[in-house]
PDB file of C-alpha atoms in Angstrom:
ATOM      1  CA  UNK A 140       6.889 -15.802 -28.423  1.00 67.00           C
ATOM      2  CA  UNK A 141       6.260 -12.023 -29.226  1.00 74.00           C
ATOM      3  CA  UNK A 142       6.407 -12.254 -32.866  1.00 75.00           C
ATOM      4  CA  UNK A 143       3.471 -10.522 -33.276  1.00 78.00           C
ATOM      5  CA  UNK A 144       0.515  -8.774 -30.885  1.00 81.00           C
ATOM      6  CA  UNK A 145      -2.722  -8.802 -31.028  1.00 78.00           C
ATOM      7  CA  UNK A 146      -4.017  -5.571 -33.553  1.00 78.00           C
ATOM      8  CA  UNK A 147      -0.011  -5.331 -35.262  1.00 81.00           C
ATOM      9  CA  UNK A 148      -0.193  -5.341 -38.902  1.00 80.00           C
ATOM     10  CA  UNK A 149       0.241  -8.809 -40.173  1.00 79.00           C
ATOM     11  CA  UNK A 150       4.412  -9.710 -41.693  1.00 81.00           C
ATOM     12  CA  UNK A 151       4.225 -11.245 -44.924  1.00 86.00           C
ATOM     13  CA  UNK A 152       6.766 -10.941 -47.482  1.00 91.00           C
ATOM     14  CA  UNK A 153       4.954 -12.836 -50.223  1.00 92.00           C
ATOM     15  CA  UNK A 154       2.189 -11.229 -52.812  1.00 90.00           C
ATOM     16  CA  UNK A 155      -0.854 -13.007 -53.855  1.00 84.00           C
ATOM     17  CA  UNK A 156       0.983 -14.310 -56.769  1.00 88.00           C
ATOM     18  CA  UNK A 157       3.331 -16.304 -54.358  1.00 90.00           C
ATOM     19  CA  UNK A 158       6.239 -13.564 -55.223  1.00 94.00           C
ATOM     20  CA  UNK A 159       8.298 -12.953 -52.587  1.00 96.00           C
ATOM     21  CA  UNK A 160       8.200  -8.758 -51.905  1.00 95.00           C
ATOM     22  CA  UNK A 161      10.568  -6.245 -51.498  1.00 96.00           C
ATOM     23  CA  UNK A 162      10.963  -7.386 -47.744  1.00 92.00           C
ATOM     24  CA  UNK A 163      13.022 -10.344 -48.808  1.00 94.00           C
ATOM     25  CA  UNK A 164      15.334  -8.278 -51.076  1.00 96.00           C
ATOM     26  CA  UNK A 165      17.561 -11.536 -52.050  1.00 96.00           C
ATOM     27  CA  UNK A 166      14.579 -12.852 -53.113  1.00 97.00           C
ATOM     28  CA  UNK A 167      12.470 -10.019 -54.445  1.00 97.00           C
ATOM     29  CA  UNK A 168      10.391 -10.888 -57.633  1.00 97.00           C
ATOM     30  CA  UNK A 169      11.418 -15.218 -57.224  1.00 97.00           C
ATOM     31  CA  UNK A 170       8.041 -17.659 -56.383  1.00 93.00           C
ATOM     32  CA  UNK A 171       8.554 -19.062 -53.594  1.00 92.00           C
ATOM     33  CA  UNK A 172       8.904 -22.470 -54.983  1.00 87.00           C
ATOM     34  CA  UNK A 173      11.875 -21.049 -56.411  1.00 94.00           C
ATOM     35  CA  UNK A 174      14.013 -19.414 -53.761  1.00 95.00           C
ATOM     36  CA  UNK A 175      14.932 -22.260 -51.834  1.00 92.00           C
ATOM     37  CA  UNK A 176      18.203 -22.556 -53.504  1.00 95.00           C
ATOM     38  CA  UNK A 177      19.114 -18.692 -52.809  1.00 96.00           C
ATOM     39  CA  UNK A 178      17.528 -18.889 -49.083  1.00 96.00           C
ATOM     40  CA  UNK A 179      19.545 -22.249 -48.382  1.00 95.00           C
ATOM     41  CA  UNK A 180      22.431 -20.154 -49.467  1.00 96.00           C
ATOM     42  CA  UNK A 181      22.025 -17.742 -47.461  1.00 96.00           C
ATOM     43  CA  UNK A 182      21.585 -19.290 -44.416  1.00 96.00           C
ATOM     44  CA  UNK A 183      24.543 -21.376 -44.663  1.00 96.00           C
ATOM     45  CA  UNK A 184      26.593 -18.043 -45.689  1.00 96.00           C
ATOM     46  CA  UNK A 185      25.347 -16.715 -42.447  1.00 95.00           C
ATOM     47  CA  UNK A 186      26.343 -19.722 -40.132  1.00 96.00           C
ATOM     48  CA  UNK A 187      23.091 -20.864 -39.276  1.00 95.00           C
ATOM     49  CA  UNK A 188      22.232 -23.620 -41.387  1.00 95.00           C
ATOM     50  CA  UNK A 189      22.336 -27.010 -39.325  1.00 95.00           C
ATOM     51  CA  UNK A 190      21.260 -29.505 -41.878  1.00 93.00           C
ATOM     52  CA  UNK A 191      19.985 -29.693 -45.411  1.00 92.00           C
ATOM     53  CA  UNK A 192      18.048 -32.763 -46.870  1.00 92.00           C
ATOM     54  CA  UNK A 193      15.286 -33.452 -49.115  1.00 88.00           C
ATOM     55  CA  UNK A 194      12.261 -34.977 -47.626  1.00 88.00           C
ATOM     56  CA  UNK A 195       9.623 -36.847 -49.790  1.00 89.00           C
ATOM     57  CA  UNK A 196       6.094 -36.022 -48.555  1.00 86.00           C
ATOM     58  CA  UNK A 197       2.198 -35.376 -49.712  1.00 88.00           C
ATOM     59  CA  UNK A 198       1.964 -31.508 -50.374  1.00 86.00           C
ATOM     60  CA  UNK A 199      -1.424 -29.746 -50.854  1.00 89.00           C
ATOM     61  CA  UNK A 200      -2.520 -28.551 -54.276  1.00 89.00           C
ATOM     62  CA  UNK A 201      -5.611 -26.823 -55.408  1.00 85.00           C
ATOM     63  CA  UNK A 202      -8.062 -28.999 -56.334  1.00 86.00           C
ATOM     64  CA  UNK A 203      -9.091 -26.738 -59.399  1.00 85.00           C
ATOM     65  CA  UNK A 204      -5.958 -26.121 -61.058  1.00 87.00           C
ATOM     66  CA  UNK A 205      -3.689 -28.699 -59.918  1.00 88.00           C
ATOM     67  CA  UNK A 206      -1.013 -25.836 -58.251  1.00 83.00           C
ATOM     68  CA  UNK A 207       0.731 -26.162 -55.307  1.00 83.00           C
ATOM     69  CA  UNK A 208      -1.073 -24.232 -52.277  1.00 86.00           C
ATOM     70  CA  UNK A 209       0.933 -21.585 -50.555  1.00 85.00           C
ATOM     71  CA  UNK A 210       0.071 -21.214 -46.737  1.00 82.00           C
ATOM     72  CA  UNK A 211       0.477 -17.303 -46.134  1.00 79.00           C
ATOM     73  CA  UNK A 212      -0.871 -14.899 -43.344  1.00 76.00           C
ATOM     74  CA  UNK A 213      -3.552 -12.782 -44.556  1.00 75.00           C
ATOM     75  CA  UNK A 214      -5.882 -10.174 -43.062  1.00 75.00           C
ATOM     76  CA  UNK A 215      -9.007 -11.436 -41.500  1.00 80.00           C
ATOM     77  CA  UNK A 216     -12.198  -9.541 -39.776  1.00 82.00           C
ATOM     78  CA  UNK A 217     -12.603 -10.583 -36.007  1.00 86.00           C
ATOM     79  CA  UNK A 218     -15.255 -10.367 -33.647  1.00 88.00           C
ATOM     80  CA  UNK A 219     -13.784  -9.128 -30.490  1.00 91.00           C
ATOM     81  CA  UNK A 220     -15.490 -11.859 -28.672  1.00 93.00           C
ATOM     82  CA  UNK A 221     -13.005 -11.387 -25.450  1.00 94.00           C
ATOM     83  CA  UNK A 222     -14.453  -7.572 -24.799  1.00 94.00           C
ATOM     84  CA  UNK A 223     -17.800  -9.219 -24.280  1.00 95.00           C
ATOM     85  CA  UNK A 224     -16.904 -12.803 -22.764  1.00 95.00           C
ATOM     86  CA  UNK A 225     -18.486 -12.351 -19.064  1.00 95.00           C
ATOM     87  CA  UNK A 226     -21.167 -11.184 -20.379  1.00 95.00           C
ATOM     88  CA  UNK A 227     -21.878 -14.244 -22.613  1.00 93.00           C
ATOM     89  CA  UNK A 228     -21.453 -16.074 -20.122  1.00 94.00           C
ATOM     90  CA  UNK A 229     -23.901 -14.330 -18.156  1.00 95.00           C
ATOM     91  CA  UNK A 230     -26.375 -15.116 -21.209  1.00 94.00           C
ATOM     92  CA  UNK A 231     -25.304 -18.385 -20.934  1.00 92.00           C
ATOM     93  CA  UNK A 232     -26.368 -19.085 -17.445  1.00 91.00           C
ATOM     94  CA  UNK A 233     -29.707 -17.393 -17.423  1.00 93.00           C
ATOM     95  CA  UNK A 234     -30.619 -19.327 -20.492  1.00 92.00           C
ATOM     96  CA  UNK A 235     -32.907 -22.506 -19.889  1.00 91.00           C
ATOM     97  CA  UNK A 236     -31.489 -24.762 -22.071  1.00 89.00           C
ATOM     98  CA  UNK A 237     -32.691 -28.513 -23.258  1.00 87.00           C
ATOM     99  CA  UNK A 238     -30.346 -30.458 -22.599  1.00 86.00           C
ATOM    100  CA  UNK A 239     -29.504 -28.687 -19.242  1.00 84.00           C
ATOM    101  CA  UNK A 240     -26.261 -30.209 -19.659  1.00 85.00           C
ATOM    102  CA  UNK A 241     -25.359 -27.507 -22.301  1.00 83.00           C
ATOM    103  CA  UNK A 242     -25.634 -24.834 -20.006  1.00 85.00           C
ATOM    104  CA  UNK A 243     -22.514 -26.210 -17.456  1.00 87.00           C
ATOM    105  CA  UNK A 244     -20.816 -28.634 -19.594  1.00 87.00           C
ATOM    106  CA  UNK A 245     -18.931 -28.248 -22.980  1.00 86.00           C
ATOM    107  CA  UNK A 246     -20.575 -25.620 -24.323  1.00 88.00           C
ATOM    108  CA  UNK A 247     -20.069 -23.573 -21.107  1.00 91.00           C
ATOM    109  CA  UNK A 248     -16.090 -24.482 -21.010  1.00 92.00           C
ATOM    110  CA  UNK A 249     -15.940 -23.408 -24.937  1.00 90.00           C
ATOM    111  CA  UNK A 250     -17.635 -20.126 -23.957  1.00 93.00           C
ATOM    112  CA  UNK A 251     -15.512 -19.345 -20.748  1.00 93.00           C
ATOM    113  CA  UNK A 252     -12.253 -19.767 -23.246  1.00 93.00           C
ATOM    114  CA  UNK A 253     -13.660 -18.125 -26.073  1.00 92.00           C
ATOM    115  CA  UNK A 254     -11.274 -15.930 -27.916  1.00 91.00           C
ATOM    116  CA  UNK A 255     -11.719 -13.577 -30.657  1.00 91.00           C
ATOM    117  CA  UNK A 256     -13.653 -14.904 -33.386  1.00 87.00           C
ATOM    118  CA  UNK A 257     -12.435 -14.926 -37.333  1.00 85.00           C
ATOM    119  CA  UNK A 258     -15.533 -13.967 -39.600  1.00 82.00           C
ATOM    120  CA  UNK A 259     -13.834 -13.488 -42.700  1.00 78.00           C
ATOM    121  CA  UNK A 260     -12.461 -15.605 -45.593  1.00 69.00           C
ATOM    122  CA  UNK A 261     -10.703 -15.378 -48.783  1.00 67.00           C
ATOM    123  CA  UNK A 262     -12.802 -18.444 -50.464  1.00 62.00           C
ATOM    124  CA  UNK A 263     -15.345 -17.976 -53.242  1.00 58.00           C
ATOM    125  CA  UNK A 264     -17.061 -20.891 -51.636  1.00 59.00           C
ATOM    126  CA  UNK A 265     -17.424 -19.421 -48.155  1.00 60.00           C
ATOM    127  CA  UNK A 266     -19.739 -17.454 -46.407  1.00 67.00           C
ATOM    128  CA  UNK A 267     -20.347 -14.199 -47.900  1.00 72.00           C
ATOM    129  CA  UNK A 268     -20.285 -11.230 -45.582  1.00 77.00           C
ATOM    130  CA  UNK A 269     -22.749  -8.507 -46.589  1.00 84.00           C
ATOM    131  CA  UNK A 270     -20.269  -5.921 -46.315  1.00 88.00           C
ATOM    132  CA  UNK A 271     -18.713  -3.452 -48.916  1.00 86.00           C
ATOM    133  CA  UNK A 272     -16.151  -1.111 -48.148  1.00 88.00           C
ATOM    134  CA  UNK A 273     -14.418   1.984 -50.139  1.00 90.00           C
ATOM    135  CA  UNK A 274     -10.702   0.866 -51.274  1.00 89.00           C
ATOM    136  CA  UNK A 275      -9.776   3.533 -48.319  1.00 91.00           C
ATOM    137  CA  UNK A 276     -12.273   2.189 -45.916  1.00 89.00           C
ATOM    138  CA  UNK A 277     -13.910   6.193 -46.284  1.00 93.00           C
ATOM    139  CA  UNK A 278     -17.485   4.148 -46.725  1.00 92.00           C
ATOM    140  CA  UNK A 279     -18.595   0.819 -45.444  1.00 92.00           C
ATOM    141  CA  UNK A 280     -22.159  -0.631 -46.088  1.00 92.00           C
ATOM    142  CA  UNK A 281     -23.668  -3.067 -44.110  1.00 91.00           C
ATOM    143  CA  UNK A 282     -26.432  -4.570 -45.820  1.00 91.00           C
ATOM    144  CA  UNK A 283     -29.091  -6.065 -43.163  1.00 90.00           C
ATOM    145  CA  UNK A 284     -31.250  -7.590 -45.514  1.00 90.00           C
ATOM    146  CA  UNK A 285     -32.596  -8.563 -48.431  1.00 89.00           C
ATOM    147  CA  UNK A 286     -35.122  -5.738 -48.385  1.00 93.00           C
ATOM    148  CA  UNK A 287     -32.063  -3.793 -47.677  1.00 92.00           C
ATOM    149  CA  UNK A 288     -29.852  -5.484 -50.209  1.00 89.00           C
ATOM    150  CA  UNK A 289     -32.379  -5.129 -53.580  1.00 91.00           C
ATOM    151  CA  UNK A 290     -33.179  -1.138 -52.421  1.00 92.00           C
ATOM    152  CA  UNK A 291     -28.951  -0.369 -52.081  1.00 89.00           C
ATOM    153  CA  UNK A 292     -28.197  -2.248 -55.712  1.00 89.00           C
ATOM    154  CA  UNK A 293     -31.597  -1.598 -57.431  1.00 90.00           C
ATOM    155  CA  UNK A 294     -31.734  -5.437 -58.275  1.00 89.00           C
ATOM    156  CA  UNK A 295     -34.541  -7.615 -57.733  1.00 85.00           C
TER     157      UNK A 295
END
């Protein structure tokens, strides 16, 4: 739909705090639980509001602290998978695998359609990534091990 291309810096008009940002100006400073009323407004005032109801449904909340969850775009480090695809699956053919039917079957079809792999996550509970970076990405450290890790921070 050309909303957005690959490597274009991410639109989202709403903080961490679930504020909307200065790129919703009606709305600037108003949770977004809160707008509706003023965006519903709006839309109609513009002629392009076809129907308003209220519908009843589940809605996610945080498990922890029993707030609603807020769906948002955020930033997110990629492996540029697609640069190196053929040659994957150039691994993947000269590799002798058990079951053979890895090599040709489902495994092959993921890696022929691979795209661009997310790494990164904003969850305490993920997967940490050994890398620390400078607010103004001057300096980034990636720590390859633990032998690595314990000389960098001086911690055993």
């Amino acid at each position: 739909h050309n909303v957005i291309k690959k490597g274009q810096e991410i639109p989202c008009p709403v903080d961490s705090n679930g504020v909307f940002t200065e790129a919703v100006p009606p709305v600037k400073g108003e949770h977004v639980k809160k707008a509706d009323p003023t965006l519903i407004a709006l839309i109609k005032e513009n002629g392009r509001l076809v129907q308003k109801d209220n519908l009843d449904h589940s809605y996610p909340f945080c498990w922890r602290s029993d707030t609603p969850l807020i769906y948002k775009a955020v930033p997110s480090w990629f492996v540029k998978v697609e640069e190196i695809r053929d040659k994957i699956v150039k691994n993947n053919n000269e590799t002798y695998w058990v079951p053979s039917a890895v090599k040709e079957g489902r495994f092959h079809n993921w890696l022929t359609d691979a795209r661009d792999w997310a790494v990164s996550r904003n969850r305490f509970w993920g997967t940490p990534i050994p890398i620390w970076a400078s607010e103004d990405m001057s300096e980034i450290v990636c720590i390859g091990s633990i032998a690595e890790l314990k000389e960098l921070s001086g911690v055993e």
